[in-house]
Amino acid sequence: MKRLKIISVFLFCVAVCLTFGYVFSKEPEWVAASTRIDCGRTIIIDAGHGGYDGGAVAEDGTPEKDINLCIAKDLKAFLELFNYNVVMTRESDKSTESDNGKNSWKTSDLYNRLQLMNKYDDAIYVSIHLNKFTSTNVSGAQTFYSQKSENSEQLALSIHGKIISMLQPENTREIKKGTNSIYLLRNATCPAVIVECGFLSNREELEKLKTEKYQRMMAFCIFCGIMDYNNALRL
Ligand SMILES: [Zn+2]
């Protein structure tokens, strides 16, 4: 009788272990796919401007650099949840220039941001900026892509598509090729895009861009776009 009891307890323990082992090892398919396959891929996030380079400044004095950094940090957090290797061009209110005595600080700053691309074989480059225009009616994100680097157009399509479908359904803009005047895109050595997340010159959009919630939503759209891009490449 005692022996029978020991066997039943043993069998019960085996059943519990098997059940929980199965449940906890079984992750949803989309989580498994993204964490396994993207593990190790490097995403360089460039929070535009920084330090004494404030970028565009809104009428109320809000500089572009601060909102760029908030969105960049939120994007980093989302990507790291999914095992991406994230490299930031800056994580505080600093520009990246180095004083080599040869170049102007702006040239040095852009050059240093570009150099990060050369350090990684599998990187993609996402630069976060904000727009400003003379007409205060203009609003909505704009995404530019590098003509030099293969797959940049696909990356821009994926990110811009998510911003429109998830956050700005009224936005009718299409992605644009970066002109030669955009140093980072002209010289890009990996898939590279600049996401202008909205217009500081539009009062309504400025108020949204200043909120943590909207910054996080924007970052989430960009994150989803990066996931989409990776999935498209695997097809
Ligand atoms: Zn900018």
mmCIF file of C-alpha atoms and ligand atoms in Angstrom:
data_model
loop_
_atom_site.group_PDB
_atom_site.id
_atom_site.type_symbol
_atom_site.label_atom_id
_atom_site.label_comp_id
_atom_site.label_asym_id
_atom_site.label_seq_id
_atom_site.Cartn_x
_atom_site.Cartn_y
_atom_site.Cartn_z
ATOM 1 C CA MET A 1 0.000 0.000 0.000
ATOM 2 C CA LYS A 2 2.809 2.352 1.012
ATOM 3 C CA ARG A 3 4.656 1.425 -2.183
ATOM 4 C CA LEU A 4 1.604 2.237 -4.284
ATOM 5 C CA LYS A 5 1.362 5.659 -2.624
ATOM 6 C CA ILE A 6 5.027 6.450 -3.383
ATOM 7 C CA ILE A 7 4.544 5.438 -7.036
ATOM 8 C CA SER A 8 1.427 7.643 -7.346
ATOM 9 C CA VAL A 9 3.248 10.672 -5.867
ATOM 10 C CA PHE A 10 6.175 10.039 -8.209
ATOM 11 C CA LEU A 11 3.895 9.804 -11.256
ATOM 12 C CA PHE A 12 2.075 12.970 -10.183
ATOM 13 C CA CYS A 13 5.404 14.863 -9.926
ATOM 14 C CA VAL A 14 6.473 13.622 -13.374
ATOM 15 C CA ALA A 15 3.154 14.785 -14.857
ATOM 16 C CA VAL A 16 3.487 18.247 -13.254
ATOM 17 C CA CYS A 17 7.075 18.649 -14.500
ATOM 18 C CA LEU A 18 6.155 17.599 -18.016
ATOM 19 C CA THR A 19 3.141 19.905 -18.147
ATOM 20 C CA PHE A 20 4.924 22.995 -16.829
ATOM 21 C CA GLY A 21 8.045 22.258 -18.823
ATOM 22 C CA TYR A 22 5.945 22.209 -21.977
ATOM 23 C CA VAL A 23 3.956 25.330 -21.138
ATOM 24 C CA PHE A 24 6.989 27.446 -20.260
ATOM 25 C CA SER A 25 9.085 26.273 -23.181
ATOM 26 C CA LYS A 26 6.261 26.978 -25.627
ATOM 27 C CA GLU A 27 6.502 30.637 -26.625
ATOM 28 C CA PRO A 28 4.193 32.237 -29.195
ATOM 29 C CA GLU A 29 5.419 31.661 -32.732
ATOM 30 C CA TRP A 30 5.973 35.349 -33.509
ATOM 31 C CA VAL A 31 8.050 35.844 -30.358
ATOM 32 C CA ALA A 32 10.130 32.772 -31.124
ATOM 33 C CA ALA A 33 10.714 33.830 -34.716
ATOM 34 C CA SER A 34 11.800 37.352 -33.916
ATOM 35 C CA THR A 35 14.012 36.532 -30.956
ATOM 36 C CA ARG A 36 15.760 33.620 -32.587
ATOM 37 C CA ILE A 37 16.382 35.066 -36.001
ATOM 38 C CA ASP A 38 17.093 38.685 -35.121
ATOM 39 C CA CYS A 39 19.304 37.881 -32.187
ATOM 40 C CA GLY A 40 22.604 39.626 -32.782
ATOM 41 C CA ARG A 41 21.434 41.961 -35.535
ATOM 42 C CA THR A 42 22.735 45.455 -34.870
ATOM 43 C CA ILE A 43 20.500 48.501 -35.036
ATOM 44 C CA ILE A 44 22.286 51.848 -34.875
ATOM 45 C CA ILE A 45 19.926 54.478 -33.520
ATOM 46 C CA ASP A 46 20.965 58.021 -34.210
ATOM 47 C CA ALA A 47 19.230 60.620 -32.050
ATOM 48 C CA GLY A 48 19.719 63.663 -34.264
ATOM 49 C CA HIS A 49 21.711 66.690 -33.010
ATOM 50 C CA GLY A 50 22.639 67.103 -29.322
ATOM 51 C CA GLY A 51 24.697 69.383 -27.087
ATOM 52 C CA TYR A 52 25.046 72.861 -28.534
ATOM 53 C CA ASP A 53 23.408 71.628 -31.750
ATOM 54 C CA GLY A 54 19.736 71.833 -30.845
ATOM 55 C CA GLY A 55 18.480 71.194 -34.372
ATOM 56 C CA ALA A 56 15.183 72.841 -35.266
ATOM 57 C CA VAL A 57 13.547 74.868 -32.499
ATOM 58 C CA ALA A 58 9.796 75.256 -32.020
ATOM 59 C CA GLU A 59 8.104 78.604 -31.442
ATOM 60 C CA ASP A 60 7.847 77.844 -27.726
ATOM 61 C CA GLY A 61 11.609 77.156 -27.528
ATOM 62 C CA THR A 62 11.422 73.332 -27.577
ATOM 63 C CA PRO A 63 14.547 72.051 -29.343
ATOM 64 C CA GLU A 64 14.391 69.080 -31.664
ATOM 65 C CA LYS A 65 17.359 67.352 -29.994
ATOM 66 C CA ASP A 66 15.484 66.520 -26.759
ATOM 67 C CA ILE A 67 12.471 64.888 -28.405
ATOM 68 C CA ASN A 68 14.768 63.000 -30.804
ATOM 69 C CA LEU A 69 16.622 61.535 -27.823
ATOM 70 C CA CYS A 70 13.412 60.505 -26.006
ATOM 71 C CA ILE A 71 12.090 58.668 -29.085
ATOM 72 C CA ALA A 72 15.520 57.071 -29.652
ATOM 73 C CA LYS A 73 15.651 55.781 -26.059
ATOM 74 C CA ASP A 74 12.138 54.339 -26.280
ATOM 75 C CA LEU A 75 13.067 52.634 -29.553
ATOM 76 C CA LYS A 76 16.170 51.195 -27.913
ATOM 77 C CA ALA A 77 14.067 49.726 -25.091
ATOM 78 C CA PHE A 78 11.668 48.021 -27.529
ATOM 79 C CA LEU A 79 14.493 46.596 -29.631
ATOM 80 C CA GLU A 80 16.403 45.289 -26.633
ATOM 81 C CA LEU A 81 13.326 43.425 -25.457
ATOM 82 C CA PHE A 82 13.698 41.409 -28.648
ATOM 83 C CA ASN A 83 17.436 40.767 -28.342
ATOM 84 C CA TYR A 84 18.624 43.246 -30.928
ATOM 85 C CA ASN A 85 22.098 44.638 -30.429
ATOM 86 C CA VAL A 86 21.434 48.371 -30.121
ATOM 87 C CA VAL A 87 24.111 50.989 -30.645
ATOM 88 C CA MET A 88 23.249 54.616 -29.903
ATOM 89 C CA THR A 89 25.118 57.539 -31.439
ATOM 90 C CA ARG A 90 24.371 59.411 -28.222
ATOM 91 C CA GLU A 91 22.503 58.683 -24.982
ATOM 92 C CA SER A 92 22.622 62.122 -23.431
ATOM 93 C CA ASP A 93 22.489 65.748 -24.467
ATOM 94 C CA LYS A 94 25.817 65.705 -26.273
ATOM 95 C CA SER A 95 26.913 65.962 -29.873
ATOM 96 C CA THR A 96 29.467 63.425 -31.079
ATOM 97 C CA GLU A 97 32.097 65.766 -32.495
ATOM 98 C CA SER A 98 35.757 65.283 -31.656
ATOM 99 C CA ASP A 99 38.195 68.145 -31.770
ATOM 100 C CA ASN A 100 40.789 67.112 -34.334
ATOM 101 C CA GLY A 101 41.528 70.671 -35.364
ATOM 102 C CA LYS A 102 40.781 69.954 -39.027
ATOM 103 C CA ASN A 103 37.041 69.853 -39.396
ATOM 104 C CA SER A 104 34.278 72.081 -38.184
ATOM 105 C CA TRP A 105 32.369 70.634 -35.212
ATOM 106 C CA LYS A 106 29.359 69.861 -37.424
ATOM 107 C CA THR A 107 31.441 67.977 -39.995
ATOM 108 C CA SER A 108 33.217 66.088 -37.237
ATOM 109 C CA ASP A 109 29.896 65.243 -35.561
ATOM 110 C CA LEU A 110 28.382 63.826 -38.760
ATOM 111 C CA TYR A 111 31.596 61.983 -39.632
ATOM 112 C CA ASN A 112 31.663 60.272 -36.234
ATOM 113 C CA ARG A 113 28.024 59.222 -36.552
ATOM 114 C CA LEU A 114 28.784 57.763 -39.972
ATOM 115 C CA GLN A 115 31.813 55.859 -38.700
ATOM 116 C CA LEU A 116 29.604 53.694 -36.509
ATOM 117 C CA MET A 117 28.149 52.081 -39.649
ATOM 118 C CA ASN A 118 31.562 50.752 -40.618
ATOM 119 C CA LYS A 119 32.008 48.932 -37.330
ATOM 120 C CA TYR A 120 29.204 46.415 -37.861
ATOM 121 C CA ASP A 121 28.631 43.967 -40.713
ATOM 122 C CA ASP A 122 24.924 43.422 -40.148
ATOM 123 C CA ALA A 123 23.806 46.885 -39.071
ATOM 124 C CA ILE A 124 20.896 49.002 -40.099
ATOM 125 C CA TYR A 125 20.903 52.731 -39.360
ATOM 126 C CA VAL A 126 17.863 54.673 -38.183
ATOM 127 C CA SER A 127 18.268 58.394 -37.626
ATOM 128 C CA ILE A 128 15.565 60.213 -35.665
ATOM 129 C CA HIS A 129 14.790 63.864 -36.443
ATOM 130 C CA LEU A 130 11.965 66.398 -36.432
ATOM 131 C CA ASN A 131 10.906 68.829 -39.140
ATOM 132 C CA LYS A 132 10.144 72.523 -39.243
ATOM 133 C CA PHE A 133 8.482 74.475 -42.029
ATOM 134 C CA THR A 134 7.375 78.027 -42.722
ATOM 135 C CA SER A 135 3.745 76.965 -43.128
ATOM 136 C CA THR A 136 2.315 75.961 -39.756
ATOM 137 C CA ASN A 137 -0.361 73.778 -41.392
ATOM 138 C CA VAL A 138 2.096 71.125 -42.516
ATOM 139 C CA SER A 139 2.320 68.049 -40.278
ATOM 140 C CA GLY A 140 3.139 64.334 -40.300
ATOM 141 C CA ALA A 141 6.188 62.129 -40.550
ATOM 142 C CA GLN A 142 8.529 62.017 -43.540
ATOM 143 C CA THR A 143 11.001 59.217 -44.167
ATOM 144 C CA PHE A 144 14.121 59.520 -46.314
ATOM 145 C CA TYR A 145 16.316 56.628 -47.446
ATOM 146 C CA SER A 146 19.864 56.222 -48.679
ATOM 147 C CA GLN A 147 20.247 55.624 -52.415
ATOM 148 C CA LYS A 148 23.693 54.265 -51.845
ATOM 149 C CA SER A 149 22.919 51.328 -49.665
ATOM 150 C CA GLU A 150 20.838 48.389 -50.806
ATOM 151 C CA ASN A 151 17.615 47.694 -48.891
ATOM 152 C CA SER A 152 17.365 51.237 -47.533
ATOM 153 C CA GLU A 153 14.216 51.800 -49.577
ATOM 154 C CA GLN A 154 12.598 48.666 -48.142
ATOM 155 C CA LEU A 155 13.537 49.746 -44.616
ATOM 156 C CA ALA A 156 11.986 53.191 -45.216
ATOM 157 C CA LEU A 157 8.826 51.630 -46.668
ATOM 158 C CA SER A 158 8.413 49.346 -43.665
ATOM 159 C CA ILE A 159 8.946 52.066 -41.058
ATOM 160 C CA HIS A 160 6.902 54.743 -42.822
ATOM 161 C CA GLY A 161 4.123 52.243 -43.502
ATOM 162 C CA LYS A 162 3.824 51.444 -39.798
ATOM 163 C CA ILE A 163 3.794 55.117 -38.781
ATOM 164 C CA ILE A 164 0.918 55.747 -41.191
ATOM 165 C CA SER A 165 -1.097 52.648 -40.422
ATOM 166 C CA MET A 166 -0.669 52.782 -36.654
ATOM 167 C CA LEU A 167 -0.337 56.471 -35.794
ATOM 168 C CA GLN A 168 -0.944 58.917 -38.655
ATOM 169 C CA PRO A 169 -3.678 57.554 -40.956
ATOM 170 C CA GLU A 170 -4.186 61.041 -42.425
ATOM 171 C CA ASN A 171 -0.547 61.213 -43.580
ATOM 172 C CA THR A 172 -0.425 60.828 -47.377
ATOM 173 C CA ARG A 173 3.334 61.326 -47.800
ATOM 174 C CA GLU A 174 5.413 58.732 -49.554
ATOM 175 C CA ILE A 175 8.990 57.864 -48.699
ATOM 176 C CA LYS A 176 11.679 59.936 -50.419
ATOM 177 C CA LYS A 177 15.172 59.314 -51.686
ATOM 178 C CA GLY A 178 17.719 61.217 -49.634
ATOM 179 C CA THR A 179 19.348 63.875 -51.790
ATOM 180 C CA ASN A 180 23.108 64.313 -51.989
ATOM 181 C CA SER A 181 22.867 67.142 -49.523
ATOM 182 C CA ILE A 182 22.103 64.669 -46.723
ATOM 183 C CA TYR A 183 25.605 63.619 -45.705
ATOM 184 C CA LEU A 184 24.674 60.536 -43.669
ATOM 185 C CA LEU A 185 22.491 59.034 -46.385
ATOM 186 C CA ARG A 186 24.880 59.949 -49.189
ATOM 187 C CA ASN A 187 27.710 58.065 -47.506
ATOM 188 C CA ALA A 188 25.787 55.238 -45.846
ATOM 189 C CA THR A 189 27.456 51.831 -45.920
ATOM 190 C CA CYS A 190 24.434 49.903 -44.606
ATOM 191 C CA PRO A 191 20.651 50.198 -45.002
ATOM 192 C CA ALA A 192 19.990 53.682 -43.658
ATOM 193 C CA VAL A 193 16.979 55.953 -43.174
ATOM 194 C CA ILE A 194 16.163 59.268 -41.596
ATOM 195 C CA VAL A 195 12.763 59.433 -39.933
ATOM 196 C CA GLU A 196 11.499 62.985 -39.523
ATOM 197 C CA CYS A 197 8.858 62.141 -36.940
ATOM 198 C CA GLY A 198 6.758 65.291 -37.263
ATOM 199 C CA PHE A 199 6.728 69.087 -37.540
ATOM 200 C CA LEU A 200 7.708 71.338 -34.656
ATOM 201 C CA SER A 201 6.142 74.187 -36.616
ATOM 202 C CA ASN A 202 2.658 72.652 -36.366
ATOM 203 C CA ARG A 203 1.248 73.573 -32.963
ATOM 204 C CA GLU A 204 -0.995 70.535 -32.618
ATOM 205 C CA GLU A 205 1.744 68.112 -33.622
ATOM 206 C CA LEU A 206 4.266 69.874 -31.368
ATOM 207 C CA GLU A 207 2.015 69.337 -28.326
ATOM 208 C CA LYS A 208 1.742 65.631 -29.170
ATOM 209 C CA LEU A 209 5.479 65.260 -29.805
ATOM 210 C CA LYS A 210 6.219 66.733 -26.384
ATOM 211 C CA THR A 211 4.317 63.981 -24.562
ATOM 212 C CA GLU A 212 5.969 60.764 -23.383
ATOM 213 C CA LYS A 213 3.013 58.772 -24.640
ATOM 214 C CA TYR A 214 3.266 60.006 -28.226
ATOM 215 C CA GLN A 215 7.058 59.642 -28.218
ATOM 216 C CA ARG A 216 6.658 56.014 -27.118
ATOM 217 C CA MET A 217 3.956 55.389 -29.724
ATOM 218 C CA MET A 218 6.240 56.807 -32.426
ATOM 219 C CA ALA A 219 9.101 54.619 -31.207
ATOM 220 C CA PHE A 220 6.820 51.584 -31.246
ATOM 221 C CA CYS A 221 5.819 52.256 -34.876
ATOM 222 C CA ILE A 222 9.495 52.509 -35.879
ATOM 223 C CA PHE A 223 10.223 49.317 -33.950
ATOM 224 C CA CYS A 224 7.382 47.492 -35.756
ATOM 225 C CA GLY A 225 8.735 48.795 -39.067
ATOM 226 C CA ILE A 226 12.166 47.351 -38.296
ATOM 227 C CA MET A 227 10.561 43.997 -37.432
ATOM 228 C CA ASP A 228 8.607 44.098 -40.705
ATOM 229 C CA TYR A 229 11.758 44.878 -42.654
ATOM 230 C CA ASN A 230 13.544 41.892 -41.159
ATOM 231 C CA ASN A 231 10.583 39.640 -41.875
ATOM 232 C CA ALA A 232 10.421 40.853 -45.502
ATOM 233 C CA LEU A 233 14.101 40.044 -45.979
ATOM 234 C CA ARG A 234 13.538 36.493 -44.772
ATOM 235 C CA LEU A 235 10.746 35.763 -47.272
HETATM 236 ZN ZN ZN B 1 17.229 67.359 -37.368
#
